[in-house]
PDB file of C-alpha atoms and ligand atoms in Angstrom:
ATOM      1  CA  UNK A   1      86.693  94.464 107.249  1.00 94.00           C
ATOM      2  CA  UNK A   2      90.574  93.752 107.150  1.00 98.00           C
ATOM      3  CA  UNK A   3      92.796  96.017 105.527  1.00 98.00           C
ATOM      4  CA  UNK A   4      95.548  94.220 103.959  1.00 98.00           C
ATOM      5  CA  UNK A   5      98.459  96.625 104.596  1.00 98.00           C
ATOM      6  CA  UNK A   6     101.374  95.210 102.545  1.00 98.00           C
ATOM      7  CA  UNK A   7     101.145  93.741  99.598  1.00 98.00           C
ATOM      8  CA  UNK A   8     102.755  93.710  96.440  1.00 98.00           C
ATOM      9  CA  UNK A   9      99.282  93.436  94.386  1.00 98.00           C
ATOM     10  CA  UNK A  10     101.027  95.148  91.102  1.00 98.00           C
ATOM     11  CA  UNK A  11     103.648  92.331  90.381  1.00 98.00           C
ATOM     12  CA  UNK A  12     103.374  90.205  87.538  1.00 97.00           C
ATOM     13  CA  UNK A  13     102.203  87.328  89.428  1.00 97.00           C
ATOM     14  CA  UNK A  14      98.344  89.012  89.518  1.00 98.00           C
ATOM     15  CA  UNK A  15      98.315  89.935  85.748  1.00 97.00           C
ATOM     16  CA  UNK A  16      96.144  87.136  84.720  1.00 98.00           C
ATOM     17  CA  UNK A  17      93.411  86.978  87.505  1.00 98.00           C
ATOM     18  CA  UNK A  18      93.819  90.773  89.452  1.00 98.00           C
ATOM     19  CA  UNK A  19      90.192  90.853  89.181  1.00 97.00           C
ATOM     20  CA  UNK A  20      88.933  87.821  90.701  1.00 98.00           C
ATOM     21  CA  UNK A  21      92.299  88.219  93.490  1.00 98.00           C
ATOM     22  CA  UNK A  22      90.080  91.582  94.583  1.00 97.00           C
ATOM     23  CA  UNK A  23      86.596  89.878  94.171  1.00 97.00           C
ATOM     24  CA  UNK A  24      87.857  86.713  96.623  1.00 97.00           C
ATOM     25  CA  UNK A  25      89.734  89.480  98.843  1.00 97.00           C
ATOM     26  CA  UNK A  26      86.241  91.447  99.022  1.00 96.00           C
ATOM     27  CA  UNK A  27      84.235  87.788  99.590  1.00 96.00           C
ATOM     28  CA  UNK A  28      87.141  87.433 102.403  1.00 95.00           C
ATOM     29  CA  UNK A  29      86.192  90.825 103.822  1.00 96.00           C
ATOM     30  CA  UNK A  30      89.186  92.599 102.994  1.00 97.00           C
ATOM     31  CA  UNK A  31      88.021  95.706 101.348  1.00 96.00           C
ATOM     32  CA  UNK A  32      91.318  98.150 101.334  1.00 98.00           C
ATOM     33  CA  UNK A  33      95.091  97.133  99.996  1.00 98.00           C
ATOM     34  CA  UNK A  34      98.187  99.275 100.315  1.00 98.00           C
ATOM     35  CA  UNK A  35     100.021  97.597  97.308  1.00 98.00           C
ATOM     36  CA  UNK A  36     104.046  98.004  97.532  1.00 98.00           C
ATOM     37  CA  UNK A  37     106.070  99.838  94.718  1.00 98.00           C
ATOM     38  CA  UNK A  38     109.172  98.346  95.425  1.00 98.00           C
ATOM     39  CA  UNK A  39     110.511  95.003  95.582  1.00 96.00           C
ATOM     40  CA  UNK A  40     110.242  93.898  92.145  1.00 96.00           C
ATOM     41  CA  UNK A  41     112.569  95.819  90.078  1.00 96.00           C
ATOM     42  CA  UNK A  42     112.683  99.583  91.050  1.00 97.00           C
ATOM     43  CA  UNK A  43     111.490 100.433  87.420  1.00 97.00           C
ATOM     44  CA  UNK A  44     108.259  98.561  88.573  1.00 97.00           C
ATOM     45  CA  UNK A  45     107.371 101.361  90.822  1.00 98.00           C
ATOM     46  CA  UNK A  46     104.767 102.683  88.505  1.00 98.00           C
ATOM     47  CA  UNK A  47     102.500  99.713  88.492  1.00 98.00           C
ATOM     48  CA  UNK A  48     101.536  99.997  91.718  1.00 98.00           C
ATOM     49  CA  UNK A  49     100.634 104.037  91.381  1.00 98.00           C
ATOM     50  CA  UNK A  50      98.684 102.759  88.390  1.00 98.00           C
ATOM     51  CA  UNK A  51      96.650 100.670  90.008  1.00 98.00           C
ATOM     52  CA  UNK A  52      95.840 103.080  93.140  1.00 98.00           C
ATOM     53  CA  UNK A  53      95.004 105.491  90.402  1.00 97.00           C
ATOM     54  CA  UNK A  54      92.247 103.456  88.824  1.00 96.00           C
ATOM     55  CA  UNK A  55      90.949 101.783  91.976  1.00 97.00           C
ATOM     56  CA  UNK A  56      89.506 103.320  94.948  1.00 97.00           C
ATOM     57  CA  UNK A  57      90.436 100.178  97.054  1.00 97.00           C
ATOM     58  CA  UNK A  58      94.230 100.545  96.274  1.00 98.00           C
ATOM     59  CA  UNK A  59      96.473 102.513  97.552  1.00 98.00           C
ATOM     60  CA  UNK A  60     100.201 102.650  96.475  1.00 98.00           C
ATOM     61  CA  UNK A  61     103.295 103.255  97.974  1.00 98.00           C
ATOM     62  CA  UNK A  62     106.260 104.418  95.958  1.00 98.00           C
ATOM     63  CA  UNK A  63     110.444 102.802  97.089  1.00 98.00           C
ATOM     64  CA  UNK A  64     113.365 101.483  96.633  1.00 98.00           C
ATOM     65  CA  UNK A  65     113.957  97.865  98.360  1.00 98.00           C
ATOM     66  CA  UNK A  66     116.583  97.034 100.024  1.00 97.00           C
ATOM     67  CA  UNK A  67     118.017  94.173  97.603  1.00 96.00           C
ATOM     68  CA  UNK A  68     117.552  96.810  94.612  1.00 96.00           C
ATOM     69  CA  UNK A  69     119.693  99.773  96.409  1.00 97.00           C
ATOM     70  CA  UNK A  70     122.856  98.414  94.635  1.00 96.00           C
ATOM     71  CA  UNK A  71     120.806  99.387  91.566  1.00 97.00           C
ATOM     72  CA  UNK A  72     119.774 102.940  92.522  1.00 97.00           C
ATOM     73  CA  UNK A  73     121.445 106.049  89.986  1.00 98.00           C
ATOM     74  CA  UNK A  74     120.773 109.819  89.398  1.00 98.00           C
ATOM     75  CA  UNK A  75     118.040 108.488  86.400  1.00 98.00           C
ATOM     76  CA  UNK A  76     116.353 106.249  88.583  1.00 98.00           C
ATOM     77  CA  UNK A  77     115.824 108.847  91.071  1.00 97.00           C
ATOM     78  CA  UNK A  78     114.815 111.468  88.786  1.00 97.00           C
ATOM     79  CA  UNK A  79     112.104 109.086  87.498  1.00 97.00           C
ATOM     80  CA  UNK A  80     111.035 107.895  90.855  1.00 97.00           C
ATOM     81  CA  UNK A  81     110.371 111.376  92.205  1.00 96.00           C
ATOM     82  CA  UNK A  82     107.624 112.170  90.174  1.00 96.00           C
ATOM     83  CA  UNK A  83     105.788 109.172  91.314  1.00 97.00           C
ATOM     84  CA  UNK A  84     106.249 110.093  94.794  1.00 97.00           C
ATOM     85  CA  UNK A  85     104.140 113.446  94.113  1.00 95.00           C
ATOM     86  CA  UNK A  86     100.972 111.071  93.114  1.00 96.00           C
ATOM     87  CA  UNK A  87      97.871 112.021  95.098  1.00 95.00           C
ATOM     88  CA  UNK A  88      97.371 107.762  95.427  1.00 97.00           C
ATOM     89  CA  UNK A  89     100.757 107.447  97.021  1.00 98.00           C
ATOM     90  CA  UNK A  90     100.487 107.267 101.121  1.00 98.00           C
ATOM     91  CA  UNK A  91     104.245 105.604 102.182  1.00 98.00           C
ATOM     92  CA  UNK A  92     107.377 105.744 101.053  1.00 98.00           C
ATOM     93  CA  UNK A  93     108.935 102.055 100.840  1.00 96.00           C
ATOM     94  CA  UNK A  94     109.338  99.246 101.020  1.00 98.00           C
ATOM     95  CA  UNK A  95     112.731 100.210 102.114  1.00 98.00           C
ATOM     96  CA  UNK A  96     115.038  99.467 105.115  1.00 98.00           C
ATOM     97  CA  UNK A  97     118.141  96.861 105.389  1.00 97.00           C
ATOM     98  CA  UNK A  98     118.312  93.285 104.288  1.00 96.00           C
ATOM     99  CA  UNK A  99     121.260  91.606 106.051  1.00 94.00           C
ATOM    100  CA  UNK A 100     119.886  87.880 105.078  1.00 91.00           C
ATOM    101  CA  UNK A 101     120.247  88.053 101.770  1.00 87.00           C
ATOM    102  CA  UNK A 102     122.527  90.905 101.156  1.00 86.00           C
ATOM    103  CA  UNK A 103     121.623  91.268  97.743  1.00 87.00           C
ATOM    104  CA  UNK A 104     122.894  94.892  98.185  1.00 88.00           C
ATOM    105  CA  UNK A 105     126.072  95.960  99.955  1.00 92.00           C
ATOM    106  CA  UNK A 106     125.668  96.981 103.557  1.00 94.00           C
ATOM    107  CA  UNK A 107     127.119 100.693 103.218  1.00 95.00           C
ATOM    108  CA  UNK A 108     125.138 100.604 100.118  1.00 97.00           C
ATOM    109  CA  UNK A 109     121.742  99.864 101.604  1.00 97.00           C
ATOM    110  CA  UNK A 110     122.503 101.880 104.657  1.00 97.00           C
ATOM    111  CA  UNK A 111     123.131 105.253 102.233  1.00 98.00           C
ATOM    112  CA  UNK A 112     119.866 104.174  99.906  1.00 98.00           C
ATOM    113  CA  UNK A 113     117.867 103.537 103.438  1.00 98.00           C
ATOM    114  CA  UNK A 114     118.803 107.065 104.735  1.00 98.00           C
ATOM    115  CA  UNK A 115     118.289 108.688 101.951  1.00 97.00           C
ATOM    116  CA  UNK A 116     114.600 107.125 101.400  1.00 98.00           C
ATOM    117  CA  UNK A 117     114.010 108.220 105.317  1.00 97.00           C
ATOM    118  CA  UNK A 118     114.951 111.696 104.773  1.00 97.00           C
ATOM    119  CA  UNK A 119     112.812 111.644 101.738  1.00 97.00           C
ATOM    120  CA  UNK A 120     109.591 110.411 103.901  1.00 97.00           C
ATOM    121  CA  UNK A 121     110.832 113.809 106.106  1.00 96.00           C
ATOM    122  CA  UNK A 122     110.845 116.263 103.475  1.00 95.00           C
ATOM    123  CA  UNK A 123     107.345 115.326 102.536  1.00 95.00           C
ATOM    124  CA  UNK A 124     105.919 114.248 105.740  1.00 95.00           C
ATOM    125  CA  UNK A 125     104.834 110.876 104.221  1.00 97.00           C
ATOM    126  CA  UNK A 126     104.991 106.954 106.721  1.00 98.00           C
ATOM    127  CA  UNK A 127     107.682 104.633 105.416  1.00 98.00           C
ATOM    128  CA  UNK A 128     107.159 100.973 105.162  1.00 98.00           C
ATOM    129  CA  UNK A 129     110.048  99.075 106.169  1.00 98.00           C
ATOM    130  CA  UNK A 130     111.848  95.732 105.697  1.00 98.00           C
ATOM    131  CA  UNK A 131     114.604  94.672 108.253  1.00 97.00           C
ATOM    132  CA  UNK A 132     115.875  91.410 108.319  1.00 94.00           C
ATOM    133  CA  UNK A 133     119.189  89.299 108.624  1.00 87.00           C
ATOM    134  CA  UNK A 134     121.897  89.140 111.185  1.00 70.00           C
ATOM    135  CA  UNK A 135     120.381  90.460 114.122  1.00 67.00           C
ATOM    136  CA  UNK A 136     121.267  92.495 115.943  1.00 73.00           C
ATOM    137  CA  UNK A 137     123.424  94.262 113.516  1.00 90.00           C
ATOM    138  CA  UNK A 138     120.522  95.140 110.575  1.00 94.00           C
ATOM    139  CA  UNK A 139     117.875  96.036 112.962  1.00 95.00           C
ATOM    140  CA  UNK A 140     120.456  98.162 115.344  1.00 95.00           C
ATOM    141  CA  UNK A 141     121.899  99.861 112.412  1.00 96.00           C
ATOM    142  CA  UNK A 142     118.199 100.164 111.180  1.00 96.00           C
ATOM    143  CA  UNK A 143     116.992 102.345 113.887  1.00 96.00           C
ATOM    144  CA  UNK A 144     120.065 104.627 114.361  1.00 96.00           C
ATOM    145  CA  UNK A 145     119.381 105.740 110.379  1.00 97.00           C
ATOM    146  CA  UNK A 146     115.996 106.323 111.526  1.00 96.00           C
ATOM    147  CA  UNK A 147     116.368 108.206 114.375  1.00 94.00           C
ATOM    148  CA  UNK A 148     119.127 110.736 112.186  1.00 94.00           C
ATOM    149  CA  UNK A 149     117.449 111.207 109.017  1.00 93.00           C
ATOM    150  CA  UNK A 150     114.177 110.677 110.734  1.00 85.00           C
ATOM    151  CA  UNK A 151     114.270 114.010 112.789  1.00 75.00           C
ATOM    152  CA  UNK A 152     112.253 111.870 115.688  1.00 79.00           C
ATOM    153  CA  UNK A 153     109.118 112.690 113.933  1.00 84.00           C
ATOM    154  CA  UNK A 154     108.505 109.914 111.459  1.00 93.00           C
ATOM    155  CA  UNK A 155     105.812 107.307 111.509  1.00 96.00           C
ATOM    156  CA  UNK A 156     106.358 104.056 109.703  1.00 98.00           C
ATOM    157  CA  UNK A 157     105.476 100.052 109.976  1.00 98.00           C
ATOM    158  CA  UNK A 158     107.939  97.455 110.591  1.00 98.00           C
ATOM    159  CA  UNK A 159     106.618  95.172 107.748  1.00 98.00           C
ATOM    160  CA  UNK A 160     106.761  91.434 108.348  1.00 98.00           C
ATOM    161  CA  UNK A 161     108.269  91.600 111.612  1.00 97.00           C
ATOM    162  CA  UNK A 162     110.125  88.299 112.607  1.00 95.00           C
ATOM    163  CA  UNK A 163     112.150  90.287 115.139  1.00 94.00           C
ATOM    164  CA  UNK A 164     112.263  90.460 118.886  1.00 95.00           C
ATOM    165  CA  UNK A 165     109.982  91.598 121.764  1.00 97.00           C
ATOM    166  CA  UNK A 166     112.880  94.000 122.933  1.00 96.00           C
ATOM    167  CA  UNK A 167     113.757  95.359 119.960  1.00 96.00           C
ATOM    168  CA  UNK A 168     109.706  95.456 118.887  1.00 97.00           C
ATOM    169  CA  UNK A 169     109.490  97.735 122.243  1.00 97.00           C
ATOM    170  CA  UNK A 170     111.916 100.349 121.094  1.00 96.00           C
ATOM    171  CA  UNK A 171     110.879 100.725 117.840  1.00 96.00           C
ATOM    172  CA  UNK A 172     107.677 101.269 119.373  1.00 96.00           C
ATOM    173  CA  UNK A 173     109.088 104.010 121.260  1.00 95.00           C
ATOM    174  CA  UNK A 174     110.642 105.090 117.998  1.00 94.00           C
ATOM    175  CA  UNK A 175     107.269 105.857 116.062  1.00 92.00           C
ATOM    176  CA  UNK A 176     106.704 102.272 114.481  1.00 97.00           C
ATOM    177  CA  UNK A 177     103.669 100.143 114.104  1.00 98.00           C
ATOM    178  CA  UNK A 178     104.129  96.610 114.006  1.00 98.00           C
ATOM    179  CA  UNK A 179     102.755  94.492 111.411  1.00 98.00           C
ATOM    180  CA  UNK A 180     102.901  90.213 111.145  1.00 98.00           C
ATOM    181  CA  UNK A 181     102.462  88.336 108.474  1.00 98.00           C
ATOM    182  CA  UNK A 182     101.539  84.712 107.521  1.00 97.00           C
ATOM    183  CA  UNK A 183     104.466  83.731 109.142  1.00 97.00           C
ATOM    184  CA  UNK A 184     102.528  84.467 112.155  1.00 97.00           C
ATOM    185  CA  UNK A 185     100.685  81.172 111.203  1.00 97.00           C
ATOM    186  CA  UNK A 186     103.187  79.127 110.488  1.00 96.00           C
ATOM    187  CA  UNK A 187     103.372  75.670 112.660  1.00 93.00           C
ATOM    188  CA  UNK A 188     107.108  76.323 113.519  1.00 91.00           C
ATOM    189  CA  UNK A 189     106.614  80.635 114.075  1.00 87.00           C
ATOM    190  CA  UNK A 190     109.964  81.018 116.221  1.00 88.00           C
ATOM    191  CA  UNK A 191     108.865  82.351 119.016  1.00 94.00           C
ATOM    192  CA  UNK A 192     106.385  85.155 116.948  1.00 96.00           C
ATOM    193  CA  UNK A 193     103.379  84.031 118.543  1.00 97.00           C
ATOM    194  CA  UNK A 194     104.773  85.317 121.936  1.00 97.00           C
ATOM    195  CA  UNK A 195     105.976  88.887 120.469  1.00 98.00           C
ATOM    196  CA  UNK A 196     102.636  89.189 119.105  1.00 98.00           C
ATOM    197  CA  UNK A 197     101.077  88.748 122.282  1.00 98.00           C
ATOM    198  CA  UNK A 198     102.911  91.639 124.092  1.00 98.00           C
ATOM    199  CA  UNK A 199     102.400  94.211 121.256  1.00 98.00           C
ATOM    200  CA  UNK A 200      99.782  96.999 122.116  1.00 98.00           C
ATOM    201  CA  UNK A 201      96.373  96.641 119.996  1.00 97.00           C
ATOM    202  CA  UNK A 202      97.149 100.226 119.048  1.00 97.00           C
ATOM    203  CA  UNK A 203     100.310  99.395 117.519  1.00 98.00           C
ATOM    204  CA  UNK A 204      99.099  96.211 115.500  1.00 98.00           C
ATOM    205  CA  UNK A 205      98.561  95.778 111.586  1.00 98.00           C
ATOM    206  CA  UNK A 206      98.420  92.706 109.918  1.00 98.00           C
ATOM    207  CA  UNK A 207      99.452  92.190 106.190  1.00 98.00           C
ATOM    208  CA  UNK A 208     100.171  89.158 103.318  1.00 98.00           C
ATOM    209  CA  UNK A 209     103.001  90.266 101.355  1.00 98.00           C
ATOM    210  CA  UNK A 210     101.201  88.663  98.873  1.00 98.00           C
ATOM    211  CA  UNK A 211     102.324  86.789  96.295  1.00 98.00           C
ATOM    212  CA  UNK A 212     104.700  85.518  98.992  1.00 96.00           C
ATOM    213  CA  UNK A 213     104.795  84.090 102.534  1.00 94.00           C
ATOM    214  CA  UNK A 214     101.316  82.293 102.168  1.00 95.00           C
ATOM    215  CA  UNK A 215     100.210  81.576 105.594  1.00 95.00           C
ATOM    216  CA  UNK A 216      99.508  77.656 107.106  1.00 94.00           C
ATOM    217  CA  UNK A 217      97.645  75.710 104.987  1.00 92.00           C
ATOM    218  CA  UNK A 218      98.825  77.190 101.940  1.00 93.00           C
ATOM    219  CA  UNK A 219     102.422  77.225 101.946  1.00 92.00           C
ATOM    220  CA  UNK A 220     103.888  76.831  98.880  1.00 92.00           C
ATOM    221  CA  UNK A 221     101.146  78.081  96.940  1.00 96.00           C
ATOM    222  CA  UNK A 222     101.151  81.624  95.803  1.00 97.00           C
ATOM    223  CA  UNK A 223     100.076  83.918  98.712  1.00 98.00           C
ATOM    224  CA  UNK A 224      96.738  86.838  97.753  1.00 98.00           C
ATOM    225  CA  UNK A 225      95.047  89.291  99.671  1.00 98.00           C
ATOM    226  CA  UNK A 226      91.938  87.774 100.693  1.00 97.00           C
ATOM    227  CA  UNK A 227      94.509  85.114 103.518  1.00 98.00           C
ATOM    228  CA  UNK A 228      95.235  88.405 105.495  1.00 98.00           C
ATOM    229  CA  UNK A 229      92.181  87.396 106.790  1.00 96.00           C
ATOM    230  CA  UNK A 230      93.764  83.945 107.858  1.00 97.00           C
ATOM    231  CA  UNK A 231      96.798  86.209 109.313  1.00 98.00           C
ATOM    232  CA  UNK A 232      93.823  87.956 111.487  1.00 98.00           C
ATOM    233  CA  UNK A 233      92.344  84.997 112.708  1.00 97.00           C
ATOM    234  CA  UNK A 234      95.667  83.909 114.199  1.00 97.00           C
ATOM    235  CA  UNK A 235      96.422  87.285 115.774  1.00 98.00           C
ATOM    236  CA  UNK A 236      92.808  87.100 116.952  1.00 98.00           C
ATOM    237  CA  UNK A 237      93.621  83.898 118.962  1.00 98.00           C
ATOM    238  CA  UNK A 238      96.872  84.746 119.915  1.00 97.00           C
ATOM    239  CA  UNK A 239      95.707  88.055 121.545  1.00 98.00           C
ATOM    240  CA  UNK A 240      92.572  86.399 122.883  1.00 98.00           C
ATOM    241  CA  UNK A 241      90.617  89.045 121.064  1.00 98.00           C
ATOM    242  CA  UNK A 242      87.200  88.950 119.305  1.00 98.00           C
ATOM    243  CA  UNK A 243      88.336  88.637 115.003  1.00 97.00           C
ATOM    244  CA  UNK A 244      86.048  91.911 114.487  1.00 97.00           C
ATOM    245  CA  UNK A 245      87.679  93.741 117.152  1.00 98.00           C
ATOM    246  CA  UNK A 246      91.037  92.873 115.572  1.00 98.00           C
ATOM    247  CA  UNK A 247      89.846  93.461 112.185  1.00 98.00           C
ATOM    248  CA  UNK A 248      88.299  96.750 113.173  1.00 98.00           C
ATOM    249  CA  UNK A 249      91.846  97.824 115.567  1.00 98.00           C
ATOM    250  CA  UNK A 250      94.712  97.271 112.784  1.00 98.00           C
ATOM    251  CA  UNK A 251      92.115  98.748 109.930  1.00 98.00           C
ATOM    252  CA  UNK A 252      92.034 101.826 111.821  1.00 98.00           C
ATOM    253  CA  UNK A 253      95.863 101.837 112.443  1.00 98.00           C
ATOM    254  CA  UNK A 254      96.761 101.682 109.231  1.00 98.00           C
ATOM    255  CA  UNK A 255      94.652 104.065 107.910  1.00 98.00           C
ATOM    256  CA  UNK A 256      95.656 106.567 110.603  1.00 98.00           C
ATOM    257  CA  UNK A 257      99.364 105.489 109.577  1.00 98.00           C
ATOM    258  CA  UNK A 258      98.700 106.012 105.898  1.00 98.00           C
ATOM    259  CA  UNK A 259      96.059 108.706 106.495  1.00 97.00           C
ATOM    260  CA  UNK A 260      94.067 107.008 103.830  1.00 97.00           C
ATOM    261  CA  UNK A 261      90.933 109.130 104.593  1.00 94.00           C
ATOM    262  CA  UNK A 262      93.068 112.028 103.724  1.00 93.00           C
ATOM    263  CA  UNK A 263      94.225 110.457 100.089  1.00 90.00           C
ATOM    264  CA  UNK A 264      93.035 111.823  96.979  1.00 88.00           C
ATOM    265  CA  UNK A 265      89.865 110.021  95.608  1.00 89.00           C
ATOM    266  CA  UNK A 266      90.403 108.125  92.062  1.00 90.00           C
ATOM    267  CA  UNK A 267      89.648 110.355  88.970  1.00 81.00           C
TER     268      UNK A 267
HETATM  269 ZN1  LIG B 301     109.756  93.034 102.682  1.00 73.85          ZN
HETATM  270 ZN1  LIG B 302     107.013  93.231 100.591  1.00 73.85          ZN
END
């Protein structure tokens, strides 16, 4: 069984068919979802606690994305903190730096980033993160924030990765797990393919991001749960690995990450 361990299964884009998205997910052998608070409109936060509350197959996570931290204010925050104190909630993210599309100012998402890190400290929770954009500078500036706010005790995924091997290596050393996406399937995957290779089973997770980045085959359509499966397969191949000895490897990484056996039960 996979676990799908980012993806953003509260946005609007599931309202019509949730139900049959988690029936074809469960058909596809994905049986557990951490579904992403953040990334579609920090007052969105609360849909994906919702839906960890009411289904024992969801788990949420509960931040403030990196193209939203321009948005961020003294309400916001005293409305997001609540949600943090959820027994469903496992991470704290998706945060981090987005240099691509700098929908945020840099000093701005570097101050919103820190503070969501120091956060994760107070309350001993993982943090999902998203780095991307003019490398080296986002990733660098990345990892200094989380090595002083993080205390060096911090565990947390780099979601997505598209990075390098290098950098992949420290942040490794730094208390990350690594986790690729569908654009691990892609025909043109940058270079990926070979990063994947070199990253320790014990520091693998695999993920959709669903509704976006559906993997080969699909592109262009609206990305679900059930193709982290696909996403597995690749990694699989890649790594030269029996599928159920993936499967079974980044399931149990990101439920030690999350400590999902730990989470409350649903009511
Ligand atoms: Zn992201
Ligand atoms: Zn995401």
């Amino acid at each position: 069984m996979w676990v799908d361990s980012h993806c953003h299964l509260a946005a609007a884009e599931f309202d019509g068919d949730r139900t049959e998205v988690l029936e074809r997910a469960s058909a596809d052998g994905v049986d557990t979802f951490i579904a992403i608070g953040s990334g579609y409109g920090i007052r969105s936060n609360n849909r994906a606690v919702e839906l960890a509350a009411s289904d024992p197959r969801v788990f949420a996570t509960v931040g403030v994305h990196p193209h939203e931290a321009g948005e961020l204010n003294d309400e916001l925050r005293g409305w997001l903190n609540p949600l943090l104190d959820h027994p469903r909630v496992v991470a704290v993210g998706e945060c981090g730096l987005d240099y691509h599309y700098m929908k945020s100012d840099r000093a701005v998402q570097r101050s919103v980033f820190a503070e969501q890190v120091a956060t994760a400290r107070e309350r001993s929770l993982p943090v999902t993160i998203h780095v991307r954009g003019d490398e080296p500078n986002a990733y660098e500036e990345l990892l200094d924030i989380w090595r002083s706010e993080g205390g060096g005790d911090l565990a947390g995924v780099l979601h997505c990765y598209t990075g390098t091997l290098e950098f992949a290596k420290r942040a490794m050393d730094s208390g990350f797990f690594v986790s690729f996406s569908g654009i691990l399937t892609f025909k043109n995957d940058r270079g990926l393919r070979d990063v994947a290779k070199e990253i320790p089973l014990d520091r693998l997770m695999v993920e959709t991001d669903a509704p976006l980045l559906a993997p080969e085959g699909f592109r262009g359509k609206r990305n679900e749960p059930s193709r982290v499966s696909v996403v597995g397969r690749v990694l699989a191949d890649v790594l030269d690995e029996p599928i159920a000895e993936v499967a079974r490897i980044t399931s149990a990484n990101a439920r030690a990450l999350f400590r999902l056996d730990e989470a409350a039960p649903v009511e």
